[in-house]
mmCIF file of C-alpha atoms in Angstrom:
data_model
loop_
_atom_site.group_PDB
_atom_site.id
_atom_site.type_symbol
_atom_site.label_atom_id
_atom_site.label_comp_id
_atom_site.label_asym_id
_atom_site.label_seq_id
_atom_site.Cartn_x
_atom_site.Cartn_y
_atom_site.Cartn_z
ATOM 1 C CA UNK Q 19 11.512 43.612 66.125
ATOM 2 C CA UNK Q 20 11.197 39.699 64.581
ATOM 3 C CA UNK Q 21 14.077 38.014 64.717
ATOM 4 C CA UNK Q 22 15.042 35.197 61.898
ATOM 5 C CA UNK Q 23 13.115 32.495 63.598
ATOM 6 C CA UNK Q 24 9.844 34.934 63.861
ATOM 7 C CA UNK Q 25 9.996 35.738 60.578
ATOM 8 C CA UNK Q 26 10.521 32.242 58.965
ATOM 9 C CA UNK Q 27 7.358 30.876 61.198
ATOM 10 C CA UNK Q 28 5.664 34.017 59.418
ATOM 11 C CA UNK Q 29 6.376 32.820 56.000
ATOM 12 C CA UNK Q 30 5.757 29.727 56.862
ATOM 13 C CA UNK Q 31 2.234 30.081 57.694
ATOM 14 C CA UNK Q 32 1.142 31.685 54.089
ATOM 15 C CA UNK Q 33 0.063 30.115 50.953
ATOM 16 C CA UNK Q 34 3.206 29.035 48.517
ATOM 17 C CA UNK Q 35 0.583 29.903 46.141
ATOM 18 C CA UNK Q 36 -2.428 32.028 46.099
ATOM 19 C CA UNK Q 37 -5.951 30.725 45.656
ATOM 20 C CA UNK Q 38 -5.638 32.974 41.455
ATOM 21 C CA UNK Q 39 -2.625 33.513 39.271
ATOM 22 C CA UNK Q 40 -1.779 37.057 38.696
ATOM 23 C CA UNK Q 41 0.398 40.263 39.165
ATOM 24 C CA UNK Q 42 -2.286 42.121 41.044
ATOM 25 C CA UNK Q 43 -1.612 41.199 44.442
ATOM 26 C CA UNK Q 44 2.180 41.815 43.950
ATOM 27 C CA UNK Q 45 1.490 45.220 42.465
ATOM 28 C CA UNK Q 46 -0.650 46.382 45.209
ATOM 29 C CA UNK Q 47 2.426 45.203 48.050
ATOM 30 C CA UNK Q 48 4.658 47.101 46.251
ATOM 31 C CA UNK Q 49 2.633 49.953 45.371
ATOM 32 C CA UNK Q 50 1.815 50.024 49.759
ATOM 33 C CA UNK Q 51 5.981 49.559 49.879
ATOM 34 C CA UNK Q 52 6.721 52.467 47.835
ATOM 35 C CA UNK Q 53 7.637 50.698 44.457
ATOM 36 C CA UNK Q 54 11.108 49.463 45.366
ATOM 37 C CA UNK Q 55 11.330 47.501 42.195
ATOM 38 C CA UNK Q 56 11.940 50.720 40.456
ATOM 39 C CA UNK Q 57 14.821 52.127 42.269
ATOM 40 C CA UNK Q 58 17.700 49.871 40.580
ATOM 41 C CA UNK Q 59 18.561 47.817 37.136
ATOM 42 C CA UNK Q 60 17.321 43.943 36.747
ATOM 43 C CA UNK Q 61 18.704 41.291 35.126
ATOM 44 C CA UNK Q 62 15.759 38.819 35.165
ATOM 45 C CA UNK Q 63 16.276 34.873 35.041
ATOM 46 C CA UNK Q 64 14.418 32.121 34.159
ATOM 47 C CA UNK Q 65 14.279 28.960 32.596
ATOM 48 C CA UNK Q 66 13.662 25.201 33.921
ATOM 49 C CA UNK Q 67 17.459 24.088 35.671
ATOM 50 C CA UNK Q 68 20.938 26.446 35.982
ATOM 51 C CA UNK Q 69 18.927 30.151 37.586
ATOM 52 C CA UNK Q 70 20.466 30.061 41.010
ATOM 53 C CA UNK Q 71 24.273 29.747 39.168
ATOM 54 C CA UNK Q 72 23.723 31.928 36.421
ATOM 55 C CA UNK Q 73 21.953 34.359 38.787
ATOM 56 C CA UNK Q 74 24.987 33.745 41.254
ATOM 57 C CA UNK Q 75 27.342 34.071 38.895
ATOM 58 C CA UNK Q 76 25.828 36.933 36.581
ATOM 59 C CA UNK Q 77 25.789 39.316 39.669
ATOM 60 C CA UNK Q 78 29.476 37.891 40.542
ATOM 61 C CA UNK Q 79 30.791 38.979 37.496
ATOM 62 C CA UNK Q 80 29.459 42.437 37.962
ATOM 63 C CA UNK Q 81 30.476 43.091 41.253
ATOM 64 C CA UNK Q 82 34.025 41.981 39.606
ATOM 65 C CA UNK Q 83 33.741 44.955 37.779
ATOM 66 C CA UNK Q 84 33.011 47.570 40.534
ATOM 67 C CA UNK Q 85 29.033 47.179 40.169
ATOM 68 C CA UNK Q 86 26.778 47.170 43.594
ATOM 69 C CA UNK Q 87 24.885 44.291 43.373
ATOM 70 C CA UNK Q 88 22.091 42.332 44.946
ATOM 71 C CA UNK Q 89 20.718 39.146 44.053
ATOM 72 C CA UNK Q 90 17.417 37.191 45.299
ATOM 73 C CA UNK Q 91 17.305 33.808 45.070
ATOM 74 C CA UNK Q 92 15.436 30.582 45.437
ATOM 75 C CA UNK Q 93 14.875 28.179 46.961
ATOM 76 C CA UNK Q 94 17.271 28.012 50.035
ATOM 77 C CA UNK Q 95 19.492 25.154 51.340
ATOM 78 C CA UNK Q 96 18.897 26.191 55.090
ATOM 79 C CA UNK Q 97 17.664 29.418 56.057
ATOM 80 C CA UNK Q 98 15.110 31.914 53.962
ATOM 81 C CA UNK Q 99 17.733 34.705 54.572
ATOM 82 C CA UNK Q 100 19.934 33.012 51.806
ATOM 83 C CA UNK Q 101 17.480 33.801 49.266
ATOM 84 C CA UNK Q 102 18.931 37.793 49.511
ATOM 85 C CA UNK Q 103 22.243 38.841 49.252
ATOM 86 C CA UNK Q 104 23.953 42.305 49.145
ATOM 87 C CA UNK Q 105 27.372 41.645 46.792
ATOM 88 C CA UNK Q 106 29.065 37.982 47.728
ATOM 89 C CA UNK Q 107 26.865 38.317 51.415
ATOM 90 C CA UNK Q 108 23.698 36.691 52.423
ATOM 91 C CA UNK Q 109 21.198 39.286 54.285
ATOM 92 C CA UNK Q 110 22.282 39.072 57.999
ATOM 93 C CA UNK Q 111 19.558 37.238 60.280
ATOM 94 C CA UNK Q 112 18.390 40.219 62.074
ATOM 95 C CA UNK Q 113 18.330 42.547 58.854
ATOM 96 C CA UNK Q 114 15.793 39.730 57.190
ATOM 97 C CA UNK Q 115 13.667 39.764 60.256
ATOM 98 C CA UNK Q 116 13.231 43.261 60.258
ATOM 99 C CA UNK Q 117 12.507 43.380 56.526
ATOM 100 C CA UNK Q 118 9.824 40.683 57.102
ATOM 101 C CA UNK Q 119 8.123 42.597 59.742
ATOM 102 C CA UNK Q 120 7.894 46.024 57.431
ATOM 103 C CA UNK Q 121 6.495 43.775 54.149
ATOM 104 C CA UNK Q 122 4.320 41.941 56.238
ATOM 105 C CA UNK Q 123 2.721 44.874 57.514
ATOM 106 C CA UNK Q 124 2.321 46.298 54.195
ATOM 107 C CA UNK Q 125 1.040 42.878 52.946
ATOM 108 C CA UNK Q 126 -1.558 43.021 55.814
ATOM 109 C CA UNK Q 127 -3.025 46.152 54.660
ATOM 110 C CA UNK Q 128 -2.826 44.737 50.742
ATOM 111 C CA UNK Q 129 -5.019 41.764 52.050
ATOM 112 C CA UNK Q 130 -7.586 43.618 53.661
ATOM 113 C CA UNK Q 131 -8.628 45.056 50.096
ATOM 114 C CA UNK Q 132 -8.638 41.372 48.742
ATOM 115 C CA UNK Q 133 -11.365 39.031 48.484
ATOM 116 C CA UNK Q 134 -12.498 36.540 50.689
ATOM 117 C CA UNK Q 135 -9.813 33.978 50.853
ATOM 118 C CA UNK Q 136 -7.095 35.626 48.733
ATOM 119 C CA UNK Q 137 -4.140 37.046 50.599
ATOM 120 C CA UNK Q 138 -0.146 37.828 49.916
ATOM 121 C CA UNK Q 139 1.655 34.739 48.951
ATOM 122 C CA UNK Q 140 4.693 33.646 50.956
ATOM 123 C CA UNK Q 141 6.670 33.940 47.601
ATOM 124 C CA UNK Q 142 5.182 37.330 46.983
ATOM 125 C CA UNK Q 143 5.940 38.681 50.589
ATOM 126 C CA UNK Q 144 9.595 37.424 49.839
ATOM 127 C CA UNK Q 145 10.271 38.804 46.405
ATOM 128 C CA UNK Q 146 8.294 41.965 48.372
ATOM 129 C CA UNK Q 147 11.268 41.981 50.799
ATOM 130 C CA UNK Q 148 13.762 41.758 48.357
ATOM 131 C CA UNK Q 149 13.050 44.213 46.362
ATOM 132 C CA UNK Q 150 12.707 46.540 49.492
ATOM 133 C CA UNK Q 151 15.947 45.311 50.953
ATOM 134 C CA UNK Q 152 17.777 45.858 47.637
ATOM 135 C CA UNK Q 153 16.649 49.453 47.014
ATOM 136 C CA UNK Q 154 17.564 50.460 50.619
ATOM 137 C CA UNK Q 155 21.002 49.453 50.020
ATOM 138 C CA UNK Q 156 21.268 51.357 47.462
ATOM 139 C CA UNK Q 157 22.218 48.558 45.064
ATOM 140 C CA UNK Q 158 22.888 49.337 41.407
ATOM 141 C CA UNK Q 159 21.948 46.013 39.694
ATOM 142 C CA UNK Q 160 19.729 43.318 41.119
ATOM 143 C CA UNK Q 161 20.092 39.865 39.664
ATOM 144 C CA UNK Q 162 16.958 37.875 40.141
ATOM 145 C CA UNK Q 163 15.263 34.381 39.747
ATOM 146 C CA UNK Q 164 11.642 33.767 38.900
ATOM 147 C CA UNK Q 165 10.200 31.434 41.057
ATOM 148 C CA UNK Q 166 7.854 29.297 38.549
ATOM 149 C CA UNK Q 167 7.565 30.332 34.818
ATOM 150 C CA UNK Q 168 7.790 33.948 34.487
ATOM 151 C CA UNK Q 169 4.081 35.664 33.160
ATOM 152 C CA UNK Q 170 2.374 35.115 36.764
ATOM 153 C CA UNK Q 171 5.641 35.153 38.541
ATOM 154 C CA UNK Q 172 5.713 37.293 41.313
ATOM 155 C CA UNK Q 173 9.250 39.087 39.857
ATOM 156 C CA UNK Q 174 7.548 40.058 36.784
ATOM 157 C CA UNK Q 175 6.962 43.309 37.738
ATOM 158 C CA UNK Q 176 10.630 44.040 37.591
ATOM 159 C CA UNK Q 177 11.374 46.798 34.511
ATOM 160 C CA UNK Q 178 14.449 44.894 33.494
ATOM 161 C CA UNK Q 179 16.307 45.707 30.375
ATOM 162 C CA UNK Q 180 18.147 42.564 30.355
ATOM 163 C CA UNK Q 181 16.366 38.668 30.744
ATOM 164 C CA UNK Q 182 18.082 35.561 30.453
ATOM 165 C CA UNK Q 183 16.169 32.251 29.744
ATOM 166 C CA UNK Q 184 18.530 29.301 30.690
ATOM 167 C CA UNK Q 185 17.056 26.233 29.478
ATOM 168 C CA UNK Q 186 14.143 24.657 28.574
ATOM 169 C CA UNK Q 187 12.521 20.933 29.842
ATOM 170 C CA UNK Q 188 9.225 19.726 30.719
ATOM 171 C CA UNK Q 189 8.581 20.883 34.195
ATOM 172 C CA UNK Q 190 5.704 21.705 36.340
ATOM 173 C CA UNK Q 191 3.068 21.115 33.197
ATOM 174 C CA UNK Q 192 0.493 21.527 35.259
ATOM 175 C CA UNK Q 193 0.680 25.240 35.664
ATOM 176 C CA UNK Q 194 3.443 26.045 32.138
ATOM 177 C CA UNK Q 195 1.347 23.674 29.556
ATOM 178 C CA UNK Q 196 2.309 20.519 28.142
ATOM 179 C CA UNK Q 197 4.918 21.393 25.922
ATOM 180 C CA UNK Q 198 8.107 22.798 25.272
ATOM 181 C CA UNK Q 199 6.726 25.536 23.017
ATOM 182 C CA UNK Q 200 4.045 26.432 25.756
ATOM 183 C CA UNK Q 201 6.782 26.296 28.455
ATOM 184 C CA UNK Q 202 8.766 29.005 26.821
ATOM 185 C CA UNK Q 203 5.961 31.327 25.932
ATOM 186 C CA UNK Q 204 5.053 31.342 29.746
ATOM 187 C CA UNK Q 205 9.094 32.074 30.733
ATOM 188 C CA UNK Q 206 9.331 34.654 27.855
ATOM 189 C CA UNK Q 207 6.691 36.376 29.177
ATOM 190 C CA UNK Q 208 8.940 38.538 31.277
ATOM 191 C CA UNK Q 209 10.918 39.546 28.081
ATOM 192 C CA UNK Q 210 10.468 43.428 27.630
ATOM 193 C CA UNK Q 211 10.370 45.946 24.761
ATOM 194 C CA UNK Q 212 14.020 46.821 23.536
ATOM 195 C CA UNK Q 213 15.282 44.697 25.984
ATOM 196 C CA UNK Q 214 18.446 41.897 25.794
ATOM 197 C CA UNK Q 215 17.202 38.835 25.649
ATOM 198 C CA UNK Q 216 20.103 36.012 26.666
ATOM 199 C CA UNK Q 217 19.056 32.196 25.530
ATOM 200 C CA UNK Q 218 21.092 28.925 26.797
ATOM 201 C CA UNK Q 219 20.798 26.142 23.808
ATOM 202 C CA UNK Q 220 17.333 25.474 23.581
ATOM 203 C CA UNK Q 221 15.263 22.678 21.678
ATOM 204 C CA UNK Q 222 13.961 24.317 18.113
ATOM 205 C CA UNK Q 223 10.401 24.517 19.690
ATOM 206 C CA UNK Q 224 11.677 26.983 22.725
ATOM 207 C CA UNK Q 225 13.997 28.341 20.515
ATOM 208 C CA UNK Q 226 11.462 29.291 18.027
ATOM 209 C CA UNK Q 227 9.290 30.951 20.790
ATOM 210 C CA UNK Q 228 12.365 33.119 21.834
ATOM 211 C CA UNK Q 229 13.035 34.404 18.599
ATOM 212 C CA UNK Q 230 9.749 34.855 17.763
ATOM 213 C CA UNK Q 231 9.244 37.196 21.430
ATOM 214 C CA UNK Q 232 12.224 38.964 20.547
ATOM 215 C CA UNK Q 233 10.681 39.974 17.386
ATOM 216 C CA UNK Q 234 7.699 40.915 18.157
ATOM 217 C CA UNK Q 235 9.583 43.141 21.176
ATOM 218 C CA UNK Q 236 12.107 44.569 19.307
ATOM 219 C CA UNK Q 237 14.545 42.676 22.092
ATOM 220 C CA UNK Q 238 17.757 41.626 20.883
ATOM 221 C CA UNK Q 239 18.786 38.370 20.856
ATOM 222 C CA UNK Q 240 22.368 36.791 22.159
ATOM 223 C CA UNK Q 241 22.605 32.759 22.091
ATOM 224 C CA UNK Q 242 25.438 31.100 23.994
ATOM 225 C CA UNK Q 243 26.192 27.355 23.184
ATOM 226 C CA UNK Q 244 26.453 24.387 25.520
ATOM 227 C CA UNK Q 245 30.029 24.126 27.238
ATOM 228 C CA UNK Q 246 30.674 20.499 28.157
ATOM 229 C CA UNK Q 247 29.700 21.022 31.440
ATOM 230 C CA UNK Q 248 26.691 22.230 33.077
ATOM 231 C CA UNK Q 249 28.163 24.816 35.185
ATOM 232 C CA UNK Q 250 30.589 26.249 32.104
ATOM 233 C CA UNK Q 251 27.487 27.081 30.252
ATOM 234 C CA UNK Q 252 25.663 28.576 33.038
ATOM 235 C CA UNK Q 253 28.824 30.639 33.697
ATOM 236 C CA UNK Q 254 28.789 31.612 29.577
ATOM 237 C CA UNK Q 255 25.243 32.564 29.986
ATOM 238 C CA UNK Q 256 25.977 34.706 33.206
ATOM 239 C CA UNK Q 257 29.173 36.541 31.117
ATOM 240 C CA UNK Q 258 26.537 37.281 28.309
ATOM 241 C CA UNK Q 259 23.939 38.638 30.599
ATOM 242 C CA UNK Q 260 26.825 40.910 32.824
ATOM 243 C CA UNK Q 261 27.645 41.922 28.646
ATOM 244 C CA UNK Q 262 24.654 42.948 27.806
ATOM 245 C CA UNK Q 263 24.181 44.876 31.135
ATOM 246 C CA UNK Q 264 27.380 46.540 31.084
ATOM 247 C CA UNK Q 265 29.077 46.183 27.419
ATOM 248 C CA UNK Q 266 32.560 45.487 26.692
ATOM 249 C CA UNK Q 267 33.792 43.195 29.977
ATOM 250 C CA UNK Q 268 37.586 42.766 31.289
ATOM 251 C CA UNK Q 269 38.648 39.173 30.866
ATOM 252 C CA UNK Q 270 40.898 39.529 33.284
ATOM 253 C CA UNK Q 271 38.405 39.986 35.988
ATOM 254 C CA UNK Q 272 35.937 37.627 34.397
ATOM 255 C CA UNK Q 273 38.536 34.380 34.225
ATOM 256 C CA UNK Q 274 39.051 35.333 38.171
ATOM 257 C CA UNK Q 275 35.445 35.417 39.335
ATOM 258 C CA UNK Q 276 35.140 32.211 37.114
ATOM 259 C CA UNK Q 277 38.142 30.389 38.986
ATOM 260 C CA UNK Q 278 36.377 31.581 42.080
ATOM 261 C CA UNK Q 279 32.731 31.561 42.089
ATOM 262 C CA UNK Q 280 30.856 29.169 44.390
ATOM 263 C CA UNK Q 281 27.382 28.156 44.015
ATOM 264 C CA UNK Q 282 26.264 26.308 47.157
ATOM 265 C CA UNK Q 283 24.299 23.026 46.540
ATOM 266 C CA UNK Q 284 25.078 23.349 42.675
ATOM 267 C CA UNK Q 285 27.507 20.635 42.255
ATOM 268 C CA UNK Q 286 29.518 21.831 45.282
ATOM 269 C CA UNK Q 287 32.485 19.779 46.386
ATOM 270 C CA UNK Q 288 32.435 20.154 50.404
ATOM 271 C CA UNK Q 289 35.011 16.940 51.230
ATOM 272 C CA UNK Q 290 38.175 15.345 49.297
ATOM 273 C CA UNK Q 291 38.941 12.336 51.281
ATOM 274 C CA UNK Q 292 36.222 10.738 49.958
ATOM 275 C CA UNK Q 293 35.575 13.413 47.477
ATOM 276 C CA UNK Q 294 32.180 14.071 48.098
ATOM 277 C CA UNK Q 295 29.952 16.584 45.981
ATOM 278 C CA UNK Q 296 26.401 17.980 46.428
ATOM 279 C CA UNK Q 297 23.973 18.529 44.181
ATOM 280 C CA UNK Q 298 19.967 19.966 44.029
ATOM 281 C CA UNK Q 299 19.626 18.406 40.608
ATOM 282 C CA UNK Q 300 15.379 17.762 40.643
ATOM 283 C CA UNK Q 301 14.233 16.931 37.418
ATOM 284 C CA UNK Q 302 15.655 14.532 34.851
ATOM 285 C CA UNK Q 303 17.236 16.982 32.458
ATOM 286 C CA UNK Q 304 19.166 18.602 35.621
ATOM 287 C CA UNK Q 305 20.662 14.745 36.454
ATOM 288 C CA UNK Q 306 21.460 14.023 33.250
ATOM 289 C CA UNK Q 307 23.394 17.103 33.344
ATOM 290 C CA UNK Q 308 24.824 16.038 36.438
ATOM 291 C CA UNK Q 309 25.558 12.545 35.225
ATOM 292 C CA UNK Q 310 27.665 14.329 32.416
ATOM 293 C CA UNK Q 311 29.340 16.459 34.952
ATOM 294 C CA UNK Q 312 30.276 13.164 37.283
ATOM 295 C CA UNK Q 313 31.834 11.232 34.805
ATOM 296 C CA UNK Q 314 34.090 13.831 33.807
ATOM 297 C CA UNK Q 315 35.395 14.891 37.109
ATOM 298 C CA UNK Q 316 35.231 11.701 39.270
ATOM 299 C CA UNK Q 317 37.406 9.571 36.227
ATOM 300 C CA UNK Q 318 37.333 6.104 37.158
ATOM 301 C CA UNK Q 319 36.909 6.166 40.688
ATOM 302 C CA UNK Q 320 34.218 4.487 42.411
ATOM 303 C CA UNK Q 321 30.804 6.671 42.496
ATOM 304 C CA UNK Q 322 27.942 5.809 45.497
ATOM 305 C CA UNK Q 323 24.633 8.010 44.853
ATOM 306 C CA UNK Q 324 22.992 8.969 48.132
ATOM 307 C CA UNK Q 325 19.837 10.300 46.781
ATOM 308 C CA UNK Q 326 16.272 12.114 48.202
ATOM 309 C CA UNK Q 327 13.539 12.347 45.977
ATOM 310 C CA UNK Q 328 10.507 14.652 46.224
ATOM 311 C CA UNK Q 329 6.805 12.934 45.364
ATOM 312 C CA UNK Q 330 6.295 15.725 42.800
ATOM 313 C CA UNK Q 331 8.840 14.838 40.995
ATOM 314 C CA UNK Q 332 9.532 12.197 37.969
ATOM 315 C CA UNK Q 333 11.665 10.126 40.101
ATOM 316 C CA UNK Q 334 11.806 7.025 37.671
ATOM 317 C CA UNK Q 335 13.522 9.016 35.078
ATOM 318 C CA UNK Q 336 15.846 10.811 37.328
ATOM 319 C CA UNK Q 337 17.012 7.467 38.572
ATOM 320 C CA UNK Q 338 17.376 6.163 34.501
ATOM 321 C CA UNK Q 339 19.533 9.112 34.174
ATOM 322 C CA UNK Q 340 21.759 9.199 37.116
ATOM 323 C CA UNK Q 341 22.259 5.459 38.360
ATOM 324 C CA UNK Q 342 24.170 4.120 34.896
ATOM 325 C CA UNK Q 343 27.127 6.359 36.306
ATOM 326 C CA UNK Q 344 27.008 4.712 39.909
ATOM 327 C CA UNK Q 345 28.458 1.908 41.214
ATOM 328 C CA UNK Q 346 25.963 1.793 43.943
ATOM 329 C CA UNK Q 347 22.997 3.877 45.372
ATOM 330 C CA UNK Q 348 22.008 4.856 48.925
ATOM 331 C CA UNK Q 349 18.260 5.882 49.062
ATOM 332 C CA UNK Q 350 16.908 8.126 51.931
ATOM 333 C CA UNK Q 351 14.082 10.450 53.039
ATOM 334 C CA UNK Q 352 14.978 14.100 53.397
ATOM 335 C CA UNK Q 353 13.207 15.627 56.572
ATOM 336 C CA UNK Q 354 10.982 17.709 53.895
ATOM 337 C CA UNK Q 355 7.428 16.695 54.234
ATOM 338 C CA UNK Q 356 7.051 15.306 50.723
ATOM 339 C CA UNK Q 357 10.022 13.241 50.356
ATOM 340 C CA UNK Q 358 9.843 9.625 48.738
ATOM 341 C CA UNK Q 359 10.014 6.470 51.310
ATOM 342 C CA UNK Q 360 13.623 5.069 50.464
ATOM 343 C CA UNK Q 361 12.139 2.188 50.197
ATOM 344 C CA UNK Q 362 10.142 3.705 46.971
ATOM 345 C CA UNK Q 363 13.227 4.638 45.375
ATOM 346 C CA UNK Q 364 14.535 1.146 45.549
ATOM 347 C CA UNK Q 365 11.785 -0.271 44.235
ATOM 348 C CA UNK Q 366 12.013 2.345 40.727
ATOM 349 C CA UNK Q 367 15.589 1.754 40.771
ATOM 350 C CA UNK Q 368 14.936 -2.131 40.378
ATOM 351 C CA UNK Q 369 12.722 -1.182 37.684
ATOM 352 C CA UNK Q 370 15.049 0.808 35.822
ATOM 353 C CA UNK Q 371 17.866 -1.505 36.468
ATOM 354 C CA UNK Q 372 20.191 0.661 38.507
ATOM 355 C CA UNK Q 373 23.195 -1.014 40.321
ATOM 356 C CA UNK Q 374 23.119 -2.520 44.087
ATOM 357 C CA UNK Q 375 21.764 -0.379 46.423
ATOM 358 C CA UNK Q 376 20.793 -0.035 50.167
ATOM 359 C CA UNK Q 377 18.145 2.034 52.001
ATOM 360 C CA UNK Q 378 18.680 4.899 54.294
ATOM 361 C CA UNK Q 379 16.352 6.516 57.248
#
């Protein structure tokens, strides 16, 4: 039987991304798995910052209200198990293992009939798990994140009746298109005839694209508007998506989830004395939401940025948008792989005339 560290070196050795975009792989796992995906209700979320809290949060508020819930998740702060939980529970270590070995066995057989080359992506053997995992304990509801966009997304084979698109920026181009408008179309890809479509605000050009998939769909439509804080309007977004699962919601139970929901790495406070809060904000519209966020719960005190940067990422503008709120900056290297010299960040904070700061390991 693998253990955790077994089956992380597993996933660890396979592709991010296969060598083709598509469904077809994915279908065959789950087809070898004995379609898990079918066995429960999905609330399906994407959109470009805020899907790990409004997923969080969404499946939160229905376990509030007596539903059995399961959520998968990404990316992780520490261990792949985090990326599946069973109610307000990660997967325990030795149940992940275990659930690696069975989907990588059925993933072995799917790659046999592939061509030369192709093979079960590490994000494809995960959602695989997941969806496994979910259906075995007998979860009602499973809340779940797309990975990148949503039309070749691995979780868009999920028959969900209720999809939530966050938010829309300009992220990974590359594989979404160059603009907002194409971004969209390639998130509300996973939106489904007769379905509930949920929207955060969006720009005109991704709002146009949602209204214009809902129509076409028959889906109905719910906006919510901004709150003044990031995580208030993921947390309105997650109370309209838990609505439009369930219907008619007890505020009582809903203010208490809200007083108490925690969202690891998501502007997380983890120290008072000196307050000190973490944050996975990785693009510049998710900093610039942060930078809101800081000003308005730090006051006047005295704000030091100790920031990592991947190189894939449009560091220059994250840096315009956070370092005006700081008093100083600390710059360091995360131990991932791809992570910016400090001494690189220093130099684009010059540029962008941020305040004093000093360079980490």
């Amino acid at each position: 039987m693998w253990d955790l560290s077994r089956a992380e070196d597993h996933l660890l050795s396979l592709e991010l991304f296969g060598m083709r975009f598509g469904l077809e792989r994915m279908r065959r796992l789950l087809t070898v798995l004995g379609s898990p995906q079918e066995a429960f209700a999905s609330v399906h979320v994407v959109g470009t910052n805020g899907k790990s809290s409004t997923a969080r949060m969404t499946a939160a508020i229905l376990e509030a209200h007596d539903v059995r819930t399961g959520t998968f998740l990404s990316p992780h702060l520490t261990s792949f198990a985090e990326r599946i939980r069973i109610g307000d529970h990660d997967l325990g270590a030795g149940a992940f293992g275990a659930a690696v070995q069975r989907a990588a066995a059925a993933a072995s057989t799917v790659d046999r009939t592939l061509s030369v080359g192709d093979r079960v992506t590490q994000f494809e053997l995960l959602a695989a798990v997941a969806f496994s995992e979910l259906a075995e304990r007998g979860v009602e509801v499973a809340v779940v994140e797309a990975g990148l966009g949503g039309r070749h997304d691995a979780t868009n084979v999920l028959p969900s009746r209720v999809q939530v698109l966050t938010n829309v920026s300009l992220e990974h181009t590359r594989w979404l298109g160059p603009t907002l408008a194409d971004i969209a179309r390639e998130k509300l890809a996973i939106v489904r005839p007769g379905s509930t479509l949920v929207i955060g605000e969006l720009e005109p050009e991704a709002e146009a694209e949602a209204v214009s998939t809902a129509e076409k769909l028959g889906a109905r439509l719910v906006r919510v508007t901004r709150g003044p804080r990031f995580q208030e309007t993921n947390f309105a977004v997650a109370r309209a998506a838990a609505q439009a699962h369930l219907g008619e919601l007890d505020a009582g139970r809903v203010a208490e989830t809200a007083a108490h929901v925690q969202v690891p790495g998501r502007f997380e406070t983890v120290a008072q004395d000196p307050l000190t809060i973490l944050d996975g904000a990785h693009n510049p519209s998710g900093v610039a939401a942060l930078a809101i966020a800081l000003r308005a719960s730090v006051g006047d005190r005295r704000l030091v940025a100790v920031m990592s940067v991947l190189d894939d990422k449009d560091a220059a503008e994250m840096l315009a948008a956070l370092l005006p709120a700081c008093a100083a900056a600390v710059f360091c290297a995360s131990p991932h792989p791809r992570a910016l010299p400090p001494a690189t960040l220093g130099s684009l904070a010059a540029q962008v005339g941020g305040p004093p700061s000093e360079l980490g390991a």
